[in-house]
């Protein structure tokens, strides 16, 4: 192939290359983040962990109250 042929191929292929690259770039730039820099998934995981911890504490309190109620 000649240099001219490569130039024509690149001219017609630029949308095929740039559109997916732009899509990926926009996806990374528009990703949801908190003020701390943590992603929303990380924040949800932290919230779930805290919910489990709170639930376990409440179950312990309920068990103590139930035990005291029987006495």
Tab-separated table of C-alpha atoms in Angstrom:
chain	number	residue	atom	x	y	z
A	1	UNK	CA	0.000	0.000	0.000
A	2	UNK	CA	1.097	3.509	-0.585
A	3	UNK	CA	1.207	6.337	1.952
A	4	UNK	CA	-1.800	7.920	0.286
A	5	UNK	CA	-3.834	4.757	0.841
A	6	UNK	CA	-3.017	4.776	4.562
A	7	UNK	CA	-4.035	8.409	4.801
A	8	UNK	CA	-7.403	7.610	3.219
A	9	UNK	CA	-7.939	4.668	5.581
A	10	UNK	CA	-7.127	6.833	8.618
A	11	UNK	CA	-9.380	9.609	7.342
A	12	UNK	CA	-12.358	7.279	7.133
A	13	UNK	CA	-11.554	5.376	10.353
A	14	UNK	CA	-11.176	8.368	12.705
A	15	UNK	CA	-14.815	8.194	13.944
A	16	UNK	CA	-14.385	4.497	14.720
A	17	UNK	CA	-11.402	5.347	16.911
A	18	UNK	CA	-12.461	8.653	18.473
A	19	UNK	CA	-16.094	7.919	19.330
A	20	UNK	CA	-15.346	4.923	21.616
A	21	UNK	CA	-12.381	6.795	23.115
A	22	UNK	CA	-14.627	9.782	23.849
A	23	UNK	CA	-17.289	7.517	25.307
A	24	UNK	CA	-14.763	5.949	27.690
A	25	UNK	CA	-13.352	9.357	28.642
A	26	UNK	CA	-16.806	10.793	29.383
A	27	UNK	CA	-17.696	7.719	31.408
A	28	UNK	CA	-14.646	8.203	33.582
A	29	UNK	CA	-15.132	11.947	33.981
A	30	UNK	CA	-18.846	11.714	34.829
A	31	UNK	CA	-18.484	8.941	37.396
A	32	UNK	CA	-20.318	9.741	40.621
A	33	UNK	CA	-17.985	10.703	43.443
A	34	UNK	CA	-18.462	12.012	46.940
A	35	UNK	CA	-16.662	15.026	48.358
A	36	UNK	CA	-14.129	12.675	49.972
A	37	UNK	CA	-13.279	11.189	46.579
A	38	UNK	CA	-14.883	7.835	47.304
A	39	UNK	CA	-17.082	6.376	44.608
A	40	UNK	CA	-20.767	5.880	45.264
A	41	UNK	CA	-20.261	2.111	45.348
A	42	UNK	CA	-17.663	2.489	48.102
A	43	UNK	CA	-20.021	4.752	50.043
A	44	UNK	CA	-22.835	2.215	49.726
A	45	UNK	CA	-20.511	-0.545	50.944
A	46	UNK	CA	-19.528	1.579	53.955
A	47	UNK	CA	-23.195	2.274	54.682
A	48	UNK	CA	-24.031	-1.426	54.475
A	49	UNK	CA	-21.187	-2.286	56.865
A	50	UNK	CA	-22.399	0.349	59.321
A	51	UNK	CA	-25.958	-0.998	59.011
A	52	UNK	CA	-24.744	-4.529	59.859
A	53	UNK	CA	-22.834	-3.167	62.863
A	54	UNK	CA	-25.860	-1.226	64.111
A	55	UNK	CA	-28.145	-4.215	63.605
A	56	UNK	CA	-25.818	-6.480	65.597
A	57	UNK	CA	-25.685	-3.948	68.444
A	58	UNK	CA	-29.481	-3.653	68.504
A	59	UNK	CA	-29.840	-7.443	68.573
A	60	UNK	CA	-27.487	-7.618	71.570
A	61	UNK	CA	-29.522	-4.938	73.352
A	62	UNK	CA	-32.748	-6.805	72.571
A	63	UNK	CA	-31.252	-10.044	73.900
A	64	UNK	CA	-30.228	-8.352	77.170
A	65	UNK	CA	-33.680	-6.765	77.553
A	66	UNK	CA	-35.376	-10.087	76.864
A	67	UNK	CA	-33.141	-11.811	79.408
A	68	UNK	CA	-33.920	-9.147	82.044
A	69	UNK	CA	-37.616	-9.344	81.246
A	70	UNK	CA	-37.715	-13.087	81.990
A	71	UNK	CA	-36.152	-12.580	85.421
